[in-house]
Coordinates of C-alpha atoms in Angstrom, one line a residue:
M331 CA 47.2 14.8 -71.0
K332 CA 49.2 14.1 -74.2
V333 CA 53.0 14.1 -73.9
L334 CA 55.2 14.0 -76.9
H335 CA 58.8 12.9 -76.3
C336 CA 61.3 14.0 -79.0
Y337 CA 64.9 12.6 -79.2
R338 CA 67.3 11.8 -82.1
T339 CA 67.2 8.0 -81.6
F340 CA 64.8 5.5 -80.0
Y341 CA 63.8 1.8 -80.0
P342 CA 63.7 -0.4 -82.0
E343 CA 66.6 1.1 -84.0
T344 CA 68.9 1.9 -81.1
Q345 CA 69.3 1.0 -77.4
G346 CA 70.9 3.1 -74.8
G347 CA 70.4 4.8 -71.4
I348 CA 68.5 7.8 -72.8
E349 CA 66.2 5.6 -74.8
Q350 CA 65.5 3.4 -71.8
S351 CA 64.7 6.5 -69.7
I352 CA 62.3 7.9 -72.3
F353 CA 60.6 4.5 -72.4
E354 CA 60.2 4.4 -68.7
M355 CA 58.8 8.0 -68.6
A356 CA 56.3 7.1 -71.4
R357 CA 55.1 3.8 -70.1
Y358 CA 53.8 5.3 -66.9
T359 CA 52.3 8.4 -68.5
A360 CA 49.0 7.7 -70.3
G361 CA 48.9 9.5 -73.7
S362 CA 52.6 9.5 -74.3
E363 CA 54.1 9.3 -77.7
V364 CA 57.7 9.4 -79.1
L365 CA 58.8 11.3 -82.2
T366 CA 62.3 10.4 -83.5
L367 CA 64.5 9.9 -86.5
S368 CA 65.5 6.6 -88.1
N369 CA 67.1 5.1 -91.2
T370 CA 63.9 3.1 -91.6
P371 CA 61.1 5.7 -91.0
G372 CA 57.6 4.6 -90.1
A373 CA 55.1 4.2 -87.2
V374 CA 55.5 1.4 -84.7
S375 CA 54.4 0.5 -81.2
V376 CA 57.0 -0.3 -78.6
N377 CA 55.3 -2.2 -75.8
G378 CA 52.2 -0.1 -76.3
I379 CA 53.9 3.3 -76.8
P380 CA 53.3 4.9 -80.2
V381 CA 56.6 5.7 -81.9
K382 CA 56.8 7.8 -85.1
A383 CA 60.1 7.9 -86.9
E384 CA 60.9 10.4 -89.6
R385 CA 63.7 9.8 -92.0
R386 CA 67.2 10.6 -90.8
W387 CA 68.9 12.5 -93.7
L388 CA 72.3 12.8 -92.1
S389 CA 74.2 12.7 -88.8
M390 CA 77.1 15.0 -88.1
A391 CA 79.0 15.2 -84.8
S392 CA 76.3 12.9 -83.2
C393 CA 73.6 15.4 -84.3
C394 CA 70.9 13.5 -86.3
M395 CA 68.9 15.7 -88.8
G396 CA 65.7 15.1 -90.8
P397 CA 63.7 18.1 -91.9
S398 CA 60.4 16.2 -92.1
L399 CA 60.5 16.0 -88.3
V400 CA 59.8 19.7 -88.1
S401 CA 56.5 19.4 -90.0
D402 CA 55.5 16.3 -88.0
L403 CA 56.2 18.1 -84.7
Y404 CA 54.0 21.0 -85.9
K405 CA 51.1 18.7 -86.8
K406 CA 51.3 16.4 -83.7
Q407 CA 48.6 17.0 -81.1
A408 CA 50.3 17.3 -77.7
D409 CA 49.7 19.2 -74.4
I410 CA 53.4 19.0 -73.5
V411 CA 56.5 18.7 -75.7
H412 CA 59.3 16.9 -73.9
L413 CA 62.7 17.2 -75.6
H414 CA 65.8 15.4 -74.5
F415 CA 69.1 17.4 -74.6
P416 CA 71.6 17.6 -76.2
W417 CA 70.3 17.5 -79.7
P418 CA 70.8 20.8 -81.6
F419 CA 68.4 19.8 -84.4
G420 CA 65.8 19.0 -81.8
D421 CA 66.2 22.6 -80.5
L422 CA 65.7 24.0 -84.0
S423 CA 62.7 21.7 -84.6
Y424 CA 60.9 23.0 -81.6
L425 CA 61.6 26.6 -82.4
L426 CA 60.2 26.1 -85.9
G427 CA 57.5 23.6 -85.3
G428 CA 56.7 23.5 -81.6
R429 CA 54.0 26.2 -81.8
R430 CA 55.1 27.5 -78.4
R431 CA 53.5 24.6 -76.6
P432 CA 54.6 23.9 -73.1
L433 CA 58.2 22.6 -73.2
I434 CA 60.0 20.3 -70.8
V435 CA 63.7 19.7 -71.5
T436 CA 65.6 16.9 -69.8
Y437 CA 69.2 18.0 -69.8
H438 CA 71.1 14.7 -70.0
S439 CA 74.6 16.1 -70.7
D440 CA 76.7 19.2 -71.6
I441 CA 78.3 19.3 -75.0
V442 CA 81.7 17.9 -74.1
R443 CA 83.7 16.7 -77.1
Q444 CA 82.4 19.0 -79.9
R445 CA 83.6 22.3 -78.3
A446 CA 84.0 24.1 -81.5
L447 CA 80.5 23.1 -82.6
G448 CA 79.2 24.1 -79.1
A449 CA 80.6 27.6 -79.6
V450 CA 78.6 28.1 -82.8
Y451 CA 75.6 26.4 -81.4
G452 CA 75.5 28.5 -78.2
P453 CA 73.0 31.2 -79.3
L454 CA 70.5 28.6 -80.6
M455 CA 70.9 26.6 -77.4
R456 CA 70.2 29.6 -75.2
L457 CA 67.2 30.7 -77.2
F458 CA 65.8 27.1 -76.9
L459 CA 66.5 26.8 -73.2
N460 CA 65.0 30.2 -72.6
R461 CA 61.8 28.9 -74.2
A462 CA 61.6 25.9 -71.9
D463 CA 59.1 26.0 -69.1
R464 CA 61.3 23.7 -67.0
I465 CA 64.8 22.2 -67.5
V466 CA 65.3 18.9 -65.6
A467 CA 68.8 17.9 -64.4
T468 CA 69.2 14.1 -63.8
S469 CA 71.2 14.7 -60.6
P470 CA 72.1 17.4 -58.2
D471 CA 75.8 16.8 -59.0
Y472 CA 75.3 17.6 -62.6
L473 CA 73.3 20.8 -61.8
A474 CA 76.2 21.9 -59.5
S475 CA 78.9 21.2 -62.1
S476 CA 77.3 22.3 -65.4
P477 CA 78.0 25.9 -66.4
V478 CA 75.0 25.9 -68.7
L479 CA 72.5 24.6 -66.1
R480 CA 73.7 27.3 -63.7
E481 CA 72.7 30.0 -66.2
F482 CA 69.1 28.7 -66.0
V483 CA 69.0 27.6 -62.3
D484 CA 65.7 29.4 -61.7
K485 CA 63.9 27.0 -64.0
V486 CA 65.9 23.8 -63.2
E487 CA 64.5 20.9 -61.2
V488 CA 66.2 17.6 -60.4
I489 CA 64.6 14.3 -61.2
P490 CA 66.9 11.3 -61.2
L491 CA 66.6 8.7 -63.9
G492 CA 65.0 5.4 -63.1
I493 CA 64.4 1.9 -64.5
S494 CA 61.8 -0.7 -63.9
E495 CA 62.6 -4.3 -62.9
S496 CA 59.5 -5.4 -64.8
S497 CA 61.1 -4.2 -68.0
Y498 CA 63.9 -6.8 -67.8
P499 CA 63.5 -10.5 -68.3
Q500 CA 64.5 -13.1 -65.7
P501 CA 67.6 -14.9 -66.9
A502 CA 67.1 -18.6 -67.8
A503 CA 68.8 -21.1 -65.5
K504 CA 70.6 -22.6 -68.5
S505 CA 72.1 -19.2 -69.4
V506 CA 73.3 -18.7 -65.9
E507 CA 74.9 -22.1 -65.7
T508 CA 76.6 -21.7 -69.1
L509 CA 78.1 -18.5 -67.9
R510 CA 79.1 -20.0 -64.5
E511 CA 80.9 -22.9 -66.3
R512 CA 82.8 -20.5 -68.4
F513 CA 83.7 -17.7 -66.0
D514 CA 82.7 -18.9 -62.5
D515 CA 80.9 -16.2 -60.4
G516 CA 83.7 -13.8 -59.4
F517 CA 84.2 -11.8 -62.6
M518 CA 84.0 -8.1 -63.0
L519 CA 81.5 -6.8 -65.5
F520 CA 81.2 -3.8 -67.8
V521 CA 78.0 -3.4 -69.9
G522 CA 77.5 -0.5 -72.4
A523 CA 78.5 1.0 -75.6
L524 CA 82.3 1.0 -76.3
R525 CA 82.8 4.7 -76.7
Y526 CA 85.7 7.1 -76.1
Y527 CA 84.4 8.4 -72.7
K528 CA 83.8 5.0 -71.1
G529 CA 87.3 4.7 -69.7
L530 CA 87.7 1.2 -71.1
E531 CA 91.3 1.7 -72.0
F532 CA 92.1 2.0 -68.3
L533 CA 90.0 -1.1 -67.5
V534 CA 92.0 -3.1 -70.0
R535 CA 95.3 -1.7 -68.8
S536 CA 94.4 -2.7 -65.2
A537 CA 93.7 -6.3 -66.2
P538 CA 97.1 -8.1 -66.7
G539 CA 97.8 -10.5 -63.8
L540 CA 94.5 -10.1 -62.0
P541 CA 93.1 -13.4 -60.7
F542 CA 89.6 -13.1 -62.2
P543 CA 88.0 -12.5 -65.6
I544 CA 86.9 -9.0 -66.7
L545 CA 83.9 -9.2 -69.1
I546 CA 83.2 -6.3 -71.5
A547 CA 79.7 -6.6 -72.9
G548 CA 78.7 -4.3 -75.7
K549 CA 79.8 -3.0 -79.1
G550 CA 81.0 0.4 -80.3
P551 CA 83.6 2.4 -82.2
E552 CA 86.4 1.7 -79.6
E553 CA 86.1 -2.1 -79.9
K554 CA 88.9 -2.7 -82.4
R555 CA 91.4 -0.5 -80.5
L556 CA 90.5 -2.1 -77.2
R557 CA 91.0 -5.6 -78.5
A558 CA 94.4 -4.7 -79.9
L559 CA 95.4 -3.1 -76.6
A560 CA 94.4 -6.3 -74.7
N561 CA 96.4 -8.4 -77.1
S562 CA 99.4 -6.2 -76.8
L563 CA 99.3 -6.3 -73.0
G564 CA 98.7 -10.0 -72.8
A565 CA 95.5 -9.4 -70.9
E566 CA 94.0 -12.8 -71.6
N567 CA 91.5 -12.4 -68.7
V568 CA 89.7 -9.7 -70.7
H569 CA 86.8 -11.1 -72.6
F570 CA 84.9 -9.1 -75.2
L571 CA 81.3 -10.5 -75.4
G572 CA 79.9 -8.2 -78.1
H573 CA 76.3 -7.2 -78.0
V574 CA 74.2 -9.1 -75.4
D575 CA 70.4 -9.1 -75.2
D576 CA 68.5 -8.3 -72.0
E577 CA 68.3 -11.9 -70.9
E578 CA 72.1 -12.4 -71.3
K579 CA 72.7 -9.1 -69.6
M580 CA 70.6 -10.1 -66.6
A581 CA 72.5 -13.4 -66.4
L582 CA 75.8 -11.6 -66.4
L583 CA 74.5 -9.2 -63.7
H584 CA 73.3 -12.1 -61.6
L585 CA 76.7 -13.8 -61.6
C586 CA 79.2 -11.0 -61.5
R587 CA 81.1 -9.9 -58.4
A588 CA 80.8 -6.2 -59.2
V589 CA 79.8 -3.8 -62.0
V590 CA 82.7 -1.7 -63.2
F591 CA 81.9 1.6 -64.9
P592 CA 85.2 3.4 -65.5
S593 CA 83.8 6.4 -67.5
H594 CA 86.4 9.2 -67.1
L595 CA 84.9 12.2 -69.0
R596 CA 81.8 14.3 -68.4
S597 CA 80.1 12.9 -71.5
E598 CA 79.0 10.2 -69.0
A599 CA 76.3 12.2 -67.3
F600 CA 74.5 9.5 -65.3
G601 CA 75.1 5.8 -66.2
V602 CA 72.0 3.7 -66.5
T603 CA 74.2 0.6 -66.2
L604 CA 74.9 1.6 -62.6
L605 CA 71.2 1.5 -62.0
E606 CA 71.0 -2.0 -63.6
G607 CA 73.8 -3.1 -61.3
M608 CA 72.0 -1.7 -58.2
M609 CA 68.8 -3.4 -59.3
A610 CA 70.7 -6.7 -59.4
G611 CA 72.1 -6.1 -56.0
K612 CA 75.7 -5.7 -57.0
P613 CA 78.4 -3.3 -55.7
L614 CA 79.6 -0.7 -58.1
I615 CA 83.0 0.8 -59.2
S616 CA 82.8 4.2 -60.8
C617 CA 84.9 7.3 -61.2
D618 CA 84.4 10.8 -59.7
I619 CA 83.8 13.0 -62.7
G620 CA 81.5 15.5 -61.2
T621 CA 78.3 14.0 -62.8
G622 CA 75.5 11.8 -61.8
T623 CA 77.7 8.7 -61.5
S624 CA 78.8 9.7 -58.0
F625 CA 75.2 10.6 -57.1
V626 CA 74.2 7.1 -57.9
N627 CA 77.2 5.2 -56.5
L628 CA 78.0 6.3 -52.9
D629 CA 81.6 5.7 -52.0
G630 CA 82.1 3.2 -49.2
E631 CA 78.3 2.4 -49.1
T632 CA 77.3 1.0 -52.5
G633 CA 80.7 0.7 -54.0
H634 CA 84.0 2.3 -54.7
V635 CA 84.3 5.8 -56.3
I636 CA 87.8 6.3 -57.6
P637 CA 89.7 9.0 -59.4
P638 CA 89.2 9.0 -63.2
A639 CA 91.7 7.4 -65.6
D640 CA 93.6 5.9 -62.6
V641 CA 94.7 2.4 -63.5
S642 CA 96.2 1.7 -60.0
A643 CA 93.0 2.8 -58.2
L644 CA 90.8 0.8 -60.5
R645 CA 92.9 -2.3 -60.0
A646 CA 92.9 -1.9 -56.3
A647 CA 89.1 -1.4 -56.2
M648 CA 88.5 -4.6 -58.2
L649 CA 91.0 -6.6 -56.0
D650 CA 89.2 -5.3 -52.9
L651 CA 85.8 -6.6 -53.9
S652 CA 87.2 -9.8 -55.4
G653 CA 88.9 -10.7 -52.2
N654 CA 86.2 -9.7 -49.8
R655 CA 83.0 -11.5 -50.7
E656 CA 81.2 -10.3 -47.5
K657 CA 81.9 -6.7 -48.3
A658 CA 80.7 -7.1 -51.8
A659 CA 77.5 -8.7 -50.6
D660 CA 76.9 -6.0 -48.0
W661 CA 77.5 -3.2 -50.5
G662 CA 75.3 -5.0 -53.1
S663 CA 72.5 -5.1 -50.6
A664 CA 72.9 -1.4 -49.9
A665 CA 72.9 -0.7 -53.7
R666 CA 69.6 -2.6 -54.1
A667 CA 68.0 -0.7 -51.2
R668 CA 69.2 2.6 -52.8
Y669 CA 67.7 1.6 -56.1
E670 CA 64.3 0.8 -54.5
A671 CA 64.3 4.1 -52.6
T672 CA 65.4 6.5 -55.4
F673 CA 65.8 5.0 -58.9
T674 CA 62.8 3.1 -59.9
G675 CA 61.1 3.9 -63.2
R676 CA 57.8 4.5 -61.5
K677 CA 59.3 7.1 -59.1
M678 CA 60.9 8.9 -62.0
A679 CA 57.6 8.9 -64.1
E680 CA 55.5 10.0 -61.1
A681 CA 57.9 13.0 -60.6
Y682 CA 57.6 13.9 -64.3
G683 CA 53.8 13.5 -64.1
H684 CA 53.6 16.0 -61.2
L685 CA 55.9 18.4 -63.2
Y686 CA 53.7 18.1 -66.4
R687 CA 50.6 19.0 -64.4
R688 CA 52.2 22.0 -62.7
V689 CA 53.5 23.4 -66.0
L690 CA 50.1 23.1 -67.6
T691 CA 48.5 24.8 -64.6
E692 CA 51.0 27.6 -64.7
R693 CA 50.4 28.1 -68.5
A694 CA 46.6 28.1 -67.9
D695 CA 46.9 30.7 -65.1
K696 CA 49.1 33.0 -67.3
Q697 CA 46.5 32.7 -70.2
A698 CA 43.7 33.5 -67.8
V699 CA 45.5 36.7 -66.5
A700 CA 46.3 37.8 -70.1

């Protein structure tokens, strides 16, 4: 069985939650390949997974475009085409070059910010989703709250995202000790891209006067504004670490008291960082935004789920876990158990493998009847 994953970005050019998820799906499914766009086109192998990148001609409103991808998609041999949504150019590419091959769509997020574009794009989106054999939601919460998914509920299945511990390095003892000397082991940690929907403004506003460091690891378009806000508030306990590699990230997760994930808009559909925190056995703080974040983090069991954009609630949640080491440890243990039960990369890939085989069987049965 040959599975071709298509998404607008992928390793090694970019790193993110969707890229990580595609990697996990592909690594456990023999015959998987990835087709993407890049500023540096070419063919590479990412840990044994063949990746073909066509040239990205332009990117507008987060929609990467490269016409040569259409012809490459047409030529590629694949039993299943697996596209990752939203990516309007990917929809068009399948309609033009997919040759009506079996289509799985993982629906990662509604179009939230570009509403005007979404109105224009609507007819193309519905034509594309109508062609899909199955649409996969990443959580029951997102299925329940997405008006688009509810239109196609008869073909929607839920498969949670997952990550594999073996994909992450063990932190070096020296890295851990260096961090401990600098920040101790009671700090709050955010890891991710610094984007508009991550709620980091509220994290910075909650920081002044708190008796522990708040570490923000990652880069992104909001960094300059957030640094200026921290300076204006005198939030000297907020530390911007910039990009961290996987070893540094695991050292940070090893030492932190809790993982803080204050995303306040529906653009945050799931939150792979939450899974990384659970994998590391840490309690979580996230916001109730009607998406997968509250499916991952269970309030009062694996962490705090608070109202979005609420500085007081965020501050109180961090103070609670900072001041109660035993609670933090208990919730961290529960988070680790939930990760092992529900969110491993192998469980996700196995679920997709079963789905691929069912879709191929259904297609074969239809062709036999015809």
